[in-house]
Tab-separated table of C-alpha atoms in Angstrom:
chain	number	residue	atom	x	y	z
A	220	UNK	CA	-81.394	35.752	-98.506
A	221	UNK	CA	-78.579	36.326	-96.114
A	222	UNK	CA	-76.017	38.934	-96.093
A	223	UNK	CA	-73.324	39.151	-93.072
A	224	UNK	CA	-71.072	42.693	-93.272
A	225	UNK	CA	-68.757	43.045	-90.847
A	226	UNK	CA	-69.584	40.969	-88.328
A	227	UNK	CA	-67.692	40.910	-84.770
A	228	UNK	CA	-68.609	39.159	-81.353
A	229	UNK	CA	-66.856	39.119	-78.101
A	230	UNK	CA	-67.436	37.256	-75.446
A	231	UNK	CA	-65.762	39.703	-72.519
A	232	UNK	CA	-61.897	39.825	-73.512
A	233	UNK	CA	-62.353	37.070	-76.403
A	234	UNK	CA	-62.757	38.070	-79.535
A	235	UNK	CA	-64.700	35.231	-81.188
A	236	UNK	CA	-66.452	36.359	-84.487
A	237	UNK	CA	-63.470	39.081	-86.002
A	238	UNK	CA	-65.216	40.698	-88.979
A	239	UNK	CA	-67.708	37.615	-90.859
A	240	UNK	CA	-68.425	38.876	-94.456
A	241	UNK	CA	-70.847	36.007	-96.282
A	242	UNK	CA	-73.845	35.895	-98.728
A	243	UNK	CA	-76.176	33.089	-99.405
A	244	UNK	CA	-78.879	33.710	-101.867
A	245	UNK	CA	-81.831	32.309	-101.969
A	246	UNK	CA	-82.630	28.576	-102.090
A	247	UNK	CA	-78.422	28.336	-101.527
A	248	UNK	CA	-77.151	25.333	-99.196
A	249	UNK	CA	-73.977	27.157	-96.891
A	250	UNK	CA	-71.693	24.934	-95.031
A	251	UNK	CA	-69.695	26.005	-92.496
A	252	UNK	CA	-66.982	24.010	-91.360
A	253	UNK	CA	-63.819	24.310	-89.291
A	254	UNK	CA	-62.403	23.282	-85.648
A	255	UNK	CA	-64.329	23.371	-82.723
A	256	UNK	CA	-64.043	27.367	-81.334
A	257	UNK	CA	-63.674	28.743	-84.683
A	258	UNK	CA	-67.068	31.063	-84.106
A	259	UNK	CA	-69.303	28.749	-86.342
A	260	UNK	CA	-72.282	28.222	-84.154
A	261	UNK	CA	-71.567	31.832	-82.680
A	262	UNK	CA	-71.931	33.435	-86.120
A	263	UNK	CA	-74.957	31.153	-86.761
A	264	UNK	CA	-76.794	31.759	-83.467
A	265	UNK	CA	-75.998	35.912	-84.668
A	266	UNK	CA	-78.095	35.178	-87.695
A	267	UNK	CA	-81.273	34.545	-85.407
A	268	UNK	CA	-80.143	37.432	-83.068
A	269	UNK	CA	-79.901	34.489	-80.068
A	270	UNK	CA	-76.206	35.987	-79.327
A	271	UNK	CA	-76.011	39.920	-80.068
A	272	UNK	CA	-73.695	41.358	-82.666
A	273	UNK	CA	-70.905	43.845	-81.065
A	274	UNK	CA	-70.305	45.353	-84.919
A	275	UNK	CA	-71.207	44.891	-88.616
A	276	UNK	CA	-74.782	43.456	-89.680
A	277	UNK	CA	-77.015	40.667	-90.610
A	278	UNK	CA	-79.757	40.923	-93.270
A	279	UNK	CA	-82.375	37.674	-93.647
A	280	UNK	CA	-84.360	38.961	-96.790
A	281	UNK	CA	-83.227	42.484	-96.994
A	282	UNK	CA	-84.292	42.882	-92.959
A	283	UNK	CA	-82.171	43.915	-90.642
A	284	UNK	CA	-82.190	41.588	-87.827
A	285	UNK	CA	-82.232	42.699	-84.155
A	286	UNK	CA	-81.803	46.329	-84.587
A	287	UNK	CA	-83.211	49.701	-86.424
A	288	UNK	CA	-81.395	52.349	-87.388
A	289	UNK	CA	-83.086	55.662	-86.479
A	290	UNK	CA	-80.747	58.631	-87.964
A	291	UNK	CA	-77.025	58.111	-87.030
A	292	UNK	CA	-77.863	55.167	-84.322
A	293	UNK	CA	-78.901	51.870	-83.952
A	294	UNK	CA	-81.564	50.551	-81.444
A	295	UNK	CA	-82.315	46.746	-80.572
A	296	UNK	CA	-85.218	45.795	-81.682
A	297	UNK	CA	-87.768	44.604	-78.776
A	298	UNK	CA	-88.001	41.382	-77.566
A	299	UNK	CA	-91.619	41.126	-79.569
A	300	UNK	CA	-89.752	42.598	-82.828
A	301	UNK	CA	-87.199	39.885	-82.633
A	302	UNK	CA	-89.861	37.304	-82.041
A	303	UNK	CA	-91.408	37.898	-85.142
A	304	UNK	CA	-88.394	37.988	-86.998
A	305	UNK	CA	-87.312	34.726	-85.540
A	306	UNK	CA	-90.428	33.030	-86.968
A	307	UNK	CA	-89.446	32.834	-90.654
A	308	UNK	CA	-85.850	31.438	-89.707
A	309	UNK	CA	-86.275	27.873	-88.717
A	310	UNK	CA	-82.680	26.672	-86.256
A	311	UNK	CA	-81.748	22.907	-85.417
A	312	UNK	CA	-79.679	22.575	-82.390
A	313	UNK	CA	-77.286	19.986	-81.624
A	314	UNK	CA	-79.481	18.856	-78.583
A	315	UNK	CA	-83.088	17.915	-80.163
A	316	UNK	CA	-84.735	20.738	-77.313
A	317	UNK	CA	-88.075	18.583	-77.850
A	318	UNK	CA	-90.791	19.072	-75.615
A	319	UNK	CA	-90.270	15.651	-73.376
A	320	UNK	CA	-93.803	15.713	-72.523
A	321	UNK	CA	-95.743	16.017	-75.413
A	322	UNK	CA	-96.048	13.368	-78.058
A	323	UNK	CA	-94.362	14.082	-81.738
A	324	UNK	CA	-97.030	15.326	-83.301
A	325	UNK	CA	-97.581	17.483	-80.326
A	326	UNK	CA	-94.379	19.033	-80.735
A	327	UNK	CA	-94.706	20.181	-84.189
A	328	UNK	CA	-98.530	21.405	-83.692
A	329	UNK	CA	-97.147	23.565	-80.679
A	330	UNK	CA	-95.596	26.424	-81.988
A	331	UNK	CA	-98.027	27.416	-85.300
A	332	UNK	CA	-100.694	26.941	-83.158
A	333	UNK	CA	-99.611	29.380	-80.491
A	334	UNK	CA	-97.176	31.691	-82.890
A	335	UNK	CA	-99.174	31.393	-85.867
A	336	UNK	CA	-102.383	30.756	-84.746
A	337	UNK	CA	-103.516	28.212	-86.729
A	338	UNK	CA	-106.044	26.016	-86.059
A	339	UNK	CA	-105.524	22.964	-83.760
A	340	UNK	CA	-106.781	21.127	-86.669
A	341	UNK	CA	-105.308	22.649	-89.707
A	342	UNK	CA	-102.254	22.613	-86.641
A	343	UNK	CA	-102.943	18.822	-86.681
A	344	UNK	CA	-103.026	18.155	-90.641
A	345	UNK	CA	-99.955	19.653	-91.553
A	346	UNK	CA	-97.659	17.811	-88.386
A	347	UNK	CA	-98.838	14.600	-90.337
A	348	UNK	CA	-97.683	15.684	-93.458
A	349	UNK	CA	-94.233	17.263	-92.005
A	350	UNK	CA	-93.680	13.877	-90.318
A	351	UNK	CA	-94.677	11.685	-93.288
A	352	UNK	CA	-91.845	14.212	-94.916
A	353	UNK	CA	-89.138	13.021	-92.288
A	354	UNK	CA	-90.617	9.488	-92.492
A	355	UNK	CA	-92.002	9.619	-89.185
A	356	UNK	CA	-95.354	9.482	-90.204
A	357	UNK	CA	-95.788	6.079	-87.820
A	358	UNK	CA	-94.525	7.984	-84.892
A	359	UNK	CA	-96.968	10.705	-84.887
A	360	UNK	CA	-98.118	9.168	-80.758
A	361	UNK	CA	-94.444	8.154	-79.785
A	362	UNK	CA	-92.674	10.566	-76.959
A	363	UNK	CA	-89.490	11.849	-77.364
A	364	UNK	CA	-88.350	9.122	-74.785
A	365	UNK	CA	-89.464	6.525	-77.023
A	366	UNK	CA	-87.947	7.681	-79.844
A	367	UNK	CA	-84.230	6.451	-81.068
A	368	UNK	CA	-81.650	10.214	-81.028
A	369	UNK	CA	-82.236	9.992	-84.912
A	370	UNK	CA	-85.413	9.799	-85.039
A	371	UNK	CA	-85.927	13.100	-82.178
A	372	UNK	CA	-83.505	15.091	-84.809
A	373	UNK	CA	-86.144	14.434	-87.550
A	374	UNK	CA	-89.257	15.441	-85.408
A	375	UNK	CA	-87.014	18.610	-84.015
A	376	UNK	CA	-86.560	19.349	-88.035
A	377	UNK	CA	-90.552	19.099	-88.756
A	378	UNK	CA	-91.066	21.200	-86.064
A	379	UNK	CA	-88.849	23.930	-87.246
A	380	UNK	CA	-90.629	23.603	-90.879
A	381	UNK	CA	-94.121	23.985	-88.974
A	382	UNK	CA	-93.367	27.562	-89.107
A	383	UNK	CA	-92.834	27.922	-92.794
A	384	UNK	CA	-89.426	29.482	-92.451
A	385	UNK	CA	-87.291	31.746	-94.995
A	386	UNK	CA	-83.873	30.205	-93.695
A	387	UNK	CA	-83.059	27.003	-92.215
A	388	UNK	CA	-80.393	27.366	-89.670
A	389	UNK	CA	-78.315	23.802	-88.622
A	390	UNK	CA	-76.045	23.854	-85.830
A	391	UNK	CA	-74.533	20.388	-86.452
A	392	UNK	CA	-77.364	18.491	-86.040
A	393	UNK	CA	-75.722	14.777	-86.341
A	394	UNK	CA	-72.842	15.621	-83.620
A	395	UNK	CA	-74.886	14.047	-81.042
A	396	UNK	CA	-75.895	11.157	-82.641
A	397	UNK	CA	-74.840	7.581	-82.972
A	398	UNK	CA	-72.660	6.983	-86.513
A	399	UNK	CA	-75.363	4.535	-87.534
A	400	UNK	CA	-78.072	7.386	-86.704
A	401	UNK	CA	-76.375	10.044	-88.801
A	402	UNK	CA	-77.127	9.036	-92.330
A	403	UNK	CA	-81.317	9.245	-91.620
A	404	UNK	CA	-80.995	12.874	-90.699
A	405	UNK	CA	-78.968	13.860	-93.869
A	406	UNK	CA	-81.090	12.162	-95.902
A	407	UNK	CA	-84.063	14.867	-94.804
A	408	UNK	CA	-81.649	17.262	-94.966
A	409	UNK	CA	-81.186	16.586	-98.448
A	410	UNK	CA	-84.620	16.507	-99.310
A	411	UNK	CA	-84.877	19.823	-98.124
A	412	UNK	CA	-81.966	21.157	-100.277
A	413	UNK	CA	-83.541	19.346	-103.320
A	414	UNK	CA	-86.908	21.042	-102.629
A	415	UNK	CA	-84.979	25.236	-102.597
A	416	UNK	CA	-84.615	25.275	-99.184
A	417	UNK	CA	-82.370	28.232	-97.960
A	418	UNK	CA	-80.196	26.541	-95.423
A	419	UNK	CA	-76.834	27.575	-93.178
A	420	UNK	CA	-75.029	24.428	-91.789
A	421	UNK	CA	-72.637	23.963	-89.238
A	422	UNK	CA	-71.084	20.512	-90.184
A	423	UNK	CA	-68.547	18.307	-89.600
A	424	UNK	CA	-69.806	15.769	-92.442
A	425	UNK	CA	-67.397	16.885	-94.908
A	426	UNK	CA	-68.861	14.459	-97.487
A	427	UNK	CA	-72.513	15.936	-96.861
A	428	UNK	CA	-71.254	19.113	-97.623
A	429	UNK	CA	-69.292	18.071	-100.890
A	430	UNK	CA	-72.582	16.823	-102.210
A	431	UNK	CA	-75.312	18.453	-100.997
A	432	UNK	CA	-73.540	22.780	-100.368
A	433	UNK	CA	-73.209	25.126	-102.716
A	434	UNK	CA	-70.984	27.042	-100.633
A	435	UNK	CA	-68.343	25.413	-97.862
A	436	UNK	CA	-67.108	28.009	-95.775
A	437	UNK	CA	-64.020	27.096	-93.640
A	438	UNK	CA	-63.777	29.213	-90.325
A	439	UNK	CA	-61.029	29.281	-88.082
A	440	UNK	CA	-60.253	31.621	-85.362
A	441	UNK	CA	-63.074	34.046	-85.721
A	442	UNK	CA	-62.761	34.684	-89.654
A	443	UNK	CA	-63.239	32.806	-92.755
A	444	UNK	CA	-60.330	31.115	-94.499
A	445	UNK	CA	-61.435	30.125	-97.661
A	446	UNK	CA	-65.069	30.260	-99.131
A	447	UNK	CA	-65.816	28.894	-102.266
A	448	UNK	CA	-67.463	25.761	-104.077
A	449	UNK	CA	-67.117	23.018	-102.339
A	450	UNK	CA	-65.163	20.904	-105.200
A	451	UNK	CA	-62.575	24.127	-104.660
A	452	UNK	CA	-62.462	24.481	-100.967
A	453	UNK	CA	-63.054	20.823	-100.043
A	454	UNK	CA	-61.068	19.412	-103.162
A	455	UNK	CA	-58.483	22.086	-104.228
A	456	UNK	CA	-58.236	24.053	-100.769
A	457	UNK	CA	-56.221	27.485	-101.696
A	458	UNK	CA	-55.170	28.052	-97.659
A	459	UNK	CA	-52.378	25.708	-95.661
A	460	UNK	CA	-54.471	25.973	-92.810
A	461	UNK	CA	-58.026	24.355	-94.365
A	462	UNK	CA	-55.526	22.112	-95.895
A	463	UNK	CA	-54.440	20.807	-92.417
A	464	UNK	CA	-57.928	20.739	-90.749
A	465	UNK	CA	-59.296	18.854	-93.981
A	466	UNK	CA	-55.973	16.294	-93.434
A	467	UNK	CA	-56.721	15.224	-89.929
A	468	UNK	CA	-61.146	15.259	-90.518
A	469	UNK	CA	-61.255	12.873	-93.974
């Protein structure tokens, strides 16, 4: 479903992403972990073209996204292009990013009823069921303002499944919650693995991805350590260095 070759990013004179080779095939959970400013959400916000790629390339189901090659060069893609590629890869932010003026269900009818074109109705019908799916099904009328961090996280998720994505992007989606809040959104989270859901995750919840990935990626300065099965890289790392971040995190 994903394949990374190469992949660089700077940010002026920083060199953040130096060279990111990874695969995750289809219905695959990927966990990438590692110490804040290792690239992580940098190389995940590349996947969706929201940060530009300096070299190397991203594939999401054998398309190349952001860019077409025409003979020897490579053009970016137009901003329309991009928006339809965007639409089959779903991306949870840290920050829920909901709508503060419309209602739950309002925020997950929104975008397949302007993108996709649904129906307001059909729009309607399947925000029930994707809130019933992140047990939110009584909270269908609640605003975002009324709703616990948790429970936001879980509404932002339905909202990103209203499209019907490929790919699930995460970009540690508990790190601003409340410990007590964390536990309801990796529950959904593991529904969604259980059901073949492609997903990318930028964790910290080293026991989430022990049971749930079935790749952890560790990441530090700009590159990947150590890639493997989790039970290897979590339980056996290979590499000092994911041996010392894994020391001071569990």
């Amino acid at each position: 479903m994903v394949v990374a070759q190469g992949v660089t990013k700077r940010f002026g004179s920083v060199e953040v992403l130096k060279g990111i080779d990874l695969t995750v095939a289809r219905g695959e959970v990927c966990c990438l972990l590692g110490p804040s400013g290792s690239g992580k959400s940098t190389f995940l916000r590349c996947v969706n073209h929201l940060e530009r790629v300096d070299g190397g390339s991203i594939t999401v189901d054998g398309e190349r996204i952001g860019y077409r090659r025409r003979g020897d060069l490579l053009h970016e893609l137009a901003e329309r292009e991009i928006a339809v590629q965007r639409r089959d890869i779903g991306m949870v932010f840290q920050r829920f990013n909901l709508f503060p003026h419309m209602t739950a269900l309002e925020n997950v009818t929104e975008a397949p009823v302007r993108v996709r074109r649904l129906s307001r109705a059909a729009a309607r019908e399947q925000a029930h069921a994707l809130l019933d799916r992140v047990g939110l099904g009584d909270r269908a009328g609640h605003y975002p303002a009324q709703l616990s961090g948790g429970q936001q996280q879980r509404v932002a998720i339905a909202r990103a499944l209203a499209m019907e994505p490929k790919l699930m992007l995460f970009d540690e989606p508990t790190s601003a919650l409340d410990p007590e809040l964390v536990g309801e959104v990796l529950d959904v989270m593991r529904g969604l693995a259980a059901d073949g859901m492609t997903m990318i995750v930028v964790t910290h919840e080293v026991g989430f991805a022990r049971e749930v990935a079935d790749t952890a990626v560790f990441m530090d300065g700009g590159v990947v350590v150590e890639a493997g099965a989790p039970r290897d890289v979590l339980d056996r790392p290979g590499q000092d260095r994911t041996r010392s971040f894994l020391a001071k995190v569990l």
